Amino acid sequence: MITIIQTYGSMLLGALGKTLLLTLLSLFFAMIIGLIFSLMNVGKNRFLNFIGVVYVDGVRGVPLIVLAYFIYFGLPAGIKMLGAQDFRLTALQAGTIALAMNCGAYMAEIIRAGIESVDKGQMEASRSLGLNYRLSMQTIVLPQAIRTMIPSIINQFIITLKDTSILSVIGFPELTNMGKTISGNTFKSLETWAIVGVMYMVVIITLSKVAKRVERRMSRGR
């Protein structure tokens, strides 16, 4: 095990960095996607409600690995059929899109639940003061909803971090993919996957502790 760490330690750390980069990029875009579709779902426009429900249920109903294959292989093939011969996606681009779409569907439900947890009287009071729906949501409802959403968002970050391992199937050099490479080179599967497991464990336990601490602070602040 020590030999593997000495020989491949920098590669493993680099792969962990790419895993965290992919996770952060995906979560950033997932927050935008989630906010858009959650507002569609809590609004009174039935057409927008329908679009929001179709997206959330549709994406959550498709396994992430299938979504990754579709975006990495299927989407370029479909665009080439339309005449764009040079269109390709890198593993990072495809992985970010797949994770952001998947995570965004769950973020939409987290944000929707957070918005609905705010007493409806808050919106009614702000509208009675002359604020329009957008300003009421932006200045009154969302700031209160964020307090309840933060622990769930951190938990979703942890889930997304673990889901990055699935993207090894499209060749993205994240931690699991690097573990496959090292295991194949050294024929020491037990030691390699033990090291990879410990690296995931350290990051995820740290994030879990942060989530619990934030949740306690939020609870004391109410």
mmCIF file of C-alpha atoms in Angstrom:
data_model
loop_
_atom_site.group_PDB
_atom_site.id
_atom_site.type_symbol
_atom_site.label_atom_id
_atom_site.label_comp_id
_atom_site.label_asym_id
_atom_site.label_seq_id
_atom_site.Cartn_x
_atom_site.Cartn_y
_atom_site.Cartn_z
ATOM 1 C CA MET A 1 0.000 0.000 0.000
ATOM 2 C CA ILE A 2 2.843 2.380 0.873
ATOM 3 C CA THR A 3 4.421 1.679 -2.506
ATOM 4 C CA ILE A 4 1.203 2.596 -4.280
ATOM 5 C CA ILE A 5 0.932 5.841 -2.314
ATOM 6 C CA GLN A 6 4.562 6.750 -3.060
ATOM 7 C CA THR A 7 4.285 5.931 -6.764
ATOM 8 C CA TYR A 8 0.748 7.066 -7.558
ATOM 9 C CA GLY A 9 -0.012 9.485 -4.727
ATOM 10 C CA SER A 10 0.218 12.606 -6.891
ATOM 11 C CA MET A 11 -1.979 11.009 -9.557
ATOM 12 C CA LEU A 12 -4.591 10.076 -6.966
ATOM 13 C CA LEU A 13 -4.587 13.594 -5.520
ATOM 14 C CA GLY A 14 -4.901 15.031 -9.019
ATOM 15 C CA ALA A 15 -7.841 12.719 -9.716
ATOM 16 C CA LEU A 16 -9.451 13.779 -6.442
ATOM 17 C CA GLY A 17 -9.028 17.412 -7.482
ATOM 18 C CA LYS A 18 -10.760 16.675 -10.795
ATOM 19 C CA THR A 19 -13.535 14.896 -8.914
ATOM 20 C CA LEU A 20 -14.086 17.953 -6.711
ATOM 21 C CA LEU A 21 -13.911 20.273 -9.744
ATOM 22 C CA LEU A 22 -16.550 18.243 -11.565
ATOM 23 C CA THR A 23 -18.709 18.214 -8.444
ATOM 24 C CA LEU A 24 -18.483 21.992 -7.947
ATOM 25 C CA LEU A 25 -19.169 22.776 -11.604
ATOM 26 C CA SER A 26 -22.125 20.409 -11.644
ATOM 27 C CA LEU A 27 -23.561 21.796 -8.424
ATOM 28 C CA PHE A 28 -23.213 25.383 -9.678
ATOM 29 C CA PHE A 29 -25.210 24.695 -12.823
ATOM 30 C CA ALA A 30 -27.586 22.400 -10.909
ATOM 31 C CA MET A 31 -28.436 25.299 -8.592
ATOM 32 C CA ILE A 32 -29.402 27.426 -11.596
ATOM 33 C CA ILE A 33 -31.418 24.604 -13.152
ATOM 34 C CA GLY A 34 -33.051 23.773 -9.838
ATOM 35 C CA LEU A 35 -34.018 27.387 -9.167
ATOM 36 C CA ILE A 36 -35.590 27.782 -12.614
ATOM 37 C CA PHE A 37 -37.656 24.609 -12.462
ATOM 38 C CA SER A 38 -38.611 25.040 -8.809
ATOM 39 C CA LEU A 39 -40.050 28.483 -9.610
ATOM 40 C CA MET A 40 -41.955 26.883 -12.480
ATOM 41 C CA ASN A 41 -43.375 24.310 -10.084
ATOM 42 C CA VAL A 42 -44.484 26.766 -7.372
ATOM 43 C CA GLY A 43 -45.987 29.301 -9.786
ATOM 44 C CA LYS A 44 -49.606 29.441 -10.876
ATOM 45 C CA ASN A 45 -48.983 29.037 -14.604
ATOM 46 C CA ARG A 46 -50.166 25.519 -15.461
ATOM 47 C CA PHE A 47 -48.038 25.311 -18.602
ATOM 48 C CA LEU A 48 -44.876 26.140 -16.651
ATOM 49 C CA ASN A 49 -45.977 23.723 -13.925
ATOM 50 C CA PHE A 50 -46.255 21.017 -16.574
ATOM 51 C CA ILE A 51 -42.773 21.738 -17.956
ATOM 52 C CA GLY A 52 -41.289 21.699 -14.459
ATOM 53 C CA VAL A 53 -42.942 18.414 -13.530
ATOM 54 C CA VAL A 54 -41.929 16.765 -16.822
ATOM 55 C CA TYR A 55 -38.293 17.790 -16.358
ATOM 56 C CA VAL A 56 -38.032 16.744 -12.717
ATOM 57 C CA ASP A 57 -39.835 13.426 -13.126
ATOM 58 C CA GLY A 58 -38.220 12.684 -16.480
ATOM 59 C CA VAL A 59 -34.621 13.269 -15.394
ATOM 60 C CA ARG A 60 -35.058 11.517 -12.041
ATOM 61 C CA GLY A 61 -36.531 8.549 -13.885
ATOM 62 C CA VAL A 62 -33.399 8.021 -15.990
ATOM 63 C CA PRO A 63 -30.290 6.407 -14.417
ATOM 64 C CA LEU A 64 -27.300 8.733 -14.379
ATOM 65 C CA ILE A 65 -25.167 6.274 -16.340
ATOM 66 C CA VAL A 66 -27.752 6.233 -19.169
ATOM 67 C CA LEU A 67 -27.892 10.038 -19.140
ATOM 68 C CA ALA A 68 -24.084 10.205 -19.318
ATOM 69 C CA TYR A 69 -23.976 7.790 -22.271
ATOM 70 C CA PHE A 70 -26.720 9.743 -24.036
ATOM 71 C CA ILE A 71 -24.939 13.083 -23.682
ATOM 72 C CA TYR A 72 -21.419 11.806 -24.410
ATOM 73 C CA PHE A 73 -22.232 9.434 -27.270
ATOM 74 C CA GLY A 74 -25.840 9.981 -28.329
ATOM 75 C CA LEU A 75 -26.001 13.781 -28.431
ATOM 76 C CA PRO A 76 -22.952 14.269 -30.711
ATOM 77 C CA ALA A 77 -24.232 11.483 -32.992
ATOM 78 C CA GLY A 78 -27.617 13.176 -33.212
ATOM 79 C CA ILE A 79 -26.081 16.567 -33.991
ATOM 80 C CA LYS A 80 -23.832 15.019 -36.638
ATOM 81 C CA MET A 81 -26.947 13.638 -38.306
ATOM 82 C CA LEU A 82 -28.068 17.251 -38.677
ATOM 83 C CA GLY A 83 -24.861 18.134 -40.530
ATOM 84 C CA ALA A 84 -22.416 19.267 -37.826
ATOM 85 C CA GLN A 85 -19.525 16.887 -38.558
ATOM 86 C CA ASP A 86 -16.998 18.181 -36.010
ATOM 87 C CA PHE A 87 -19.236 18.384 -32.928
ATOM 88 C CA ARG A 88 -17.775 16.555 -29.921
ATOM 89 C CA LEU A 89 -17.961 16.866 -26.162
ATOM 90 C CA THR A 90 -15.067 16.301 -23.806
ATOM 91 C CA ALA A 91 -15.572 13.939 -20.896
ATOM 92 C CA LEU A 92 -15.561 16.951 -18.544
ATOM 93 C CA GLN A 93 -18.226 18.764 -20.561
ATOM 94 C CA ALA A 94 -20.436 15.698 -20.915
ATOM 95 C CA GLY A 95 -19.947 14.765 -17.266
ATOM 96 C CA THR A 96 -20.799 18.267 -16.077
ATOM 97 C CA ILE A 97 -23.955 18.377 -18.210
ATOM 98 C CA ALA A 98 -25.100 14.926 -17.087
ATOM 99 C CA LEU A 99 -24.456 15.584 -13.393
ATOM 100 C CA ALA A 100 -25.935 19.099 -13.545
ATOM 101 C CA MET A 101 -29.120 17.808 -15.178
ATOM 102 C CA ASN A 102 -29.415 14.951 -12.703
ATOM 103 C CA CYS A 103 -28.578 17.032 -9.652
ATOM 104 C CA GLY A 104 -30.710 19.928 -10.946
ATOM 105 C CA ALA A 105 -33.836 17.770 -10.877
ATOM 106 C CA TYR A 106 -33.249 16.987 -7.208
ATOM 107 C CA MET A 107 -32.262 20.573 -6.430
ATOM 108 C CA ALA A 108 -35.567 21.710 -7.948
ATOM 109 C CA GLU A 109 -37.414 19.617 -5.372
ATOM 110 C CA ILE A 110 -35.184 20.850 -2.543
ATOM 111 C CA ILE A 111 -35.770 24.488 -3.482
ATOM 112 C CA ARG A 112 -39.493 23.906 -4.054
ATOM 113 C CA ALA A 113 -39.821 22.353 -0.604
ATOM 114 C CA GLY A 114 -37.858 25.252 0.892
ATOM 115 C CA ILE A 115 -40.105 27.826 -0.756
ATOM 116 C CA GLU A 116 -43.254 26.014 0.329
ATOM 117 C CA SER A 117 -41.960 25.834 3.910
ATOM 118 C CA VAL A 118 -42.233 29.634 4.143
ATOM 119 C CA ASP A 119 -45.601 30.723 5.445
ATOM 120 C CA LYS A 120 -47.875 31.864 2.606
ATOM 121 C CA GLY A 121 -48.741 34.929 4.636
ATOM 122 C CA GLN A 122 -45.230 36.261 3.907
ATOM 123 C CA MET A 123 -45.972 36.413 0.201
ATOM 124 C CA GLU A 124 -49.442 37.860 0.763
ATOM 125 C CA ALA A 125 -48.066 40.541 3.083
ATOM 126 C CA SER A 126 -45.357 41.568 0.618
ATOM 127 C CA ARG A 127 -47.849 41.724 -2.247
ATOM 128 C CA SER A 128 -50.154 43.874 -0.121
ATOM 129 C CA LEU A 129 -47.248 46.291 0.348
ATOM 130 C CA GLY A 130 -47.017 46.748 -3.414
ATOM 131 C CA LEU A 131 -44.189 44.364 -4.288
ATOM 132 C CA ASN A 132 -44.646 42.296 -7.429
ATOM 133 C CA TYR A 133 -44.270 38.502 -7.450
ATOM 134 C CA ARG A 134 -40.621 38.567 -8.546
ATOM 135 C CA LEU A 135 -39.521 41.050 -5.887
ATOM 136 C CA SER A 136 -41.572 39.285 -3.217
ATOM 137 C CA MET A 137 -39.922 35.997 -4.065
ATOM 138 C CA GLN A 138 -36.459 37.550 -4.331
ATOM 139 C CA THR A 139 -36.463 39.676 -1.179
ATOM 140 C CA ILE A 140 -38.919 37.974 1.165
ATOM 141 C CA VAL A 141 -39.495 34.295 0.414
ATOM 142 C CA LEU A 142 -36.162 32.999 -0.931
ATOM 143 C CA PRO A 143 -33.974 34.449 1.872
ATOM 144 C CA GLN A 144 -36.145 32.628 4.419
ATOM 145 C CA ALA A 145 -36.290 29.449 2.343
ATOM 146 C CA ILE A 146 -32.497 29.291 2.030
ATOM 147 C CA ARG A 147 -32.198 28.722 5.788
ATOM 148 C CA THR A 148 -34.055 25.433 5.485
ATOM 149 C CA MET A 149 -32.429 24.439 2.195
ATOM 150 C CA ILE A 150 -28.739 24.690 3.127
ATOM 151 C CA PRO A 151 -28.400 21.302 4.915
ATOM 152 C CA SER A 152 -30.201 19.536 2.062
ATOM 153 C CA ILE A 153 -28.018 21.294 -0.490
ATOM 154 C CA ILE A 154 -24.879 20.125 1.312
ATOM 155 C CA ASN A 155 -26.260 16.577 1.394
ATOM 156 C CA GLN A 156 -26.943 16.802 -2.338
ATOM 157 C CA PHE A 157 -23.347 17.951 -2.809
ATOM 158 C CA ILE A 158 -22.212 14.756 -1.061
ATOM 159 C CA ILE A 159 -24.469 12.624 -3.270
ATOM 160 C CA THR A 160 -23.192 14.363 -6.397
ATOM 161 C CA LEU A 161 -19.598 13.824 -5.278
ATOM 162 C CA LYS A 162 -20.240 10.091 -5.013
ATOM 163 C CA ASP A 163 -22.082 10.073 -8.338
ATOM 164 C CA THR A 164 -18.957 11.318 -10.116
ATOM 165 C CA SER A 165 -17.636 7.760 -9.895
ATOM 166 C CA ILE A 166 -20.271 6.721 -12.447
ATOM 167 C CA LEU A 167 -18.668 9.014 -15.016
ATOM 168 C CA SER A 168 -15.635 6.755 -15.189
ATOM 169 C CA VAL A 169 -17.663 4.927 -17.869
ATOM 170 C CA ILE A 170 -17.114 7.835 -20.277
ATOM 171 C CA GLY A 171 -13.414 8.093 -19.504
ATOM 172 C CA PHE A 172 -13.355 11.130 -17.226
ATOM 173 C CA PRO A 173 -10.149 10.831 -15.131
ATOM 174 C CA GLU A 174 -11.804 11.150 -11.736
ATOM 175 C CA LEU A 175 -10.839 9.171 -8.644
ATOM 176 C CA THR A 176 -12.592 5.902 -9.482
ATOM 177 C CA ASN A 177 -11.207 5.880 -13.012
ATOM 178 C CA MET A 178 -7.727 6.486 -11.654
ATOM 179 C CA GLY A 179 -8.266 3.609 -9.244
ATOM 180 C CA LYS A 180 -9.052 1.332 -12.197
ATOM 181 C CA THR A 181 -5.862 2.436 -13.942
ATOM 182 C CA ILE A 182 -3.651 1.913 -10.896
ATOM 183 C CA SER A 183 -5.256 -1.442 -10.118
ATOM 184 C CA GLY A 184 -4.619 -2.574 -13.673
ATOM 185 C CA ASN A 185 -1.000 -1.424 -13.581
ATOM 186 C CA THR A 186 -0.098 -2.890 -10.202
ATOM 187 C CA PHE A 187 -2.455 -5.891 -9.958
ATOM 188 C CA LYS A 188 -3.017 -4.849 -6.344
ATOM 189 C CA SER A 189 -6.763 -4.393 -6.282
ATOM 190 C CA LEU A 190 -7.202 -4.692 -2.514
ATOM 191 C CA GLU A 191 -4.681 -1.983 -1.650
ATOM 192 C CA THR A 192 -5.704 0.317 -4.509
ATOM 193 C CA TRP A 193 -9.408 0.306 -3.768
ATOM 194 C CA ALA A 194 -8.753 0.605 -0.037
ATOM 195 C CA ILE A 195 -6.806 3.827 -0.692
ATOM 196 C CA VAL A 196 -9.498 5.162 -3.053
ATOM 197 C CA GLY A 197 -12.209 4.282 -0.527
ATOM 198 C CA VAL A 198 -10.392 6.078 2.283
ATOM 199 C CA MET A 199 -9.946 9.199 0.099
ATOM 200 C CA TYR A 200 -13.672 9.288 -0.659
ATOM 201 C CA MET A 201 -14.448 8.620 2.993
ATOM 202 C CA VAL A 202 -12.317 11.494 4.269
ATOM 203 C CA VAL A 203 -13.926 14.016 1.911
ATOM 204 C CA ILE A 204 -17.486 12.777 2.442
ATOM 205 C CA ILE A 205 -17.218 12.538 6.241
ATOM 206 C CA THR A 206 -15.799 16.076 6.317
ATOM 207 C CA LEU A 207 -18.729 17.357 4.251
ATOM 208 C CA SER A 208 -21.194 15.436 6.436
ATOM 209 C CA LYS A 209 -19.770 17.082 9.543
ATOM 210 C CA VAL A 210 -20.097 20.487 7.871
ATOM 211 C CA ALA A 211 -23.729 19.720 6.975
ATOM 212 C CA LYS A 212 -24.552 18.764 10.569
ATOM 213 C CA ARG A 213 -22.853 21.862 11.953
ATOM 214 C CA VAL A 214 -24.690 24.135 9.524
ATOM 215 C CA GLU A 215 -27.981 22.425 10.364
ATOM 216 C CA ARG A 216 -27.415 22.992 14.079
ATOM 217 C CA ARG A 217 -26.606 26.651 13.488
ATOM 218 C CA MET A 218 -29.697 27.076 11.333
ATOM 219 C CA SER A 219 -31.813 25.452 14.027
ATOM 220 C CA ARG A 220 -30.445 27.774 16.719
ATOM 221 C CA GLY A 221 -31.026 30.793 14.477
ATOM 222 C CA ARG A 222 -34.741 30.160 14.014
#
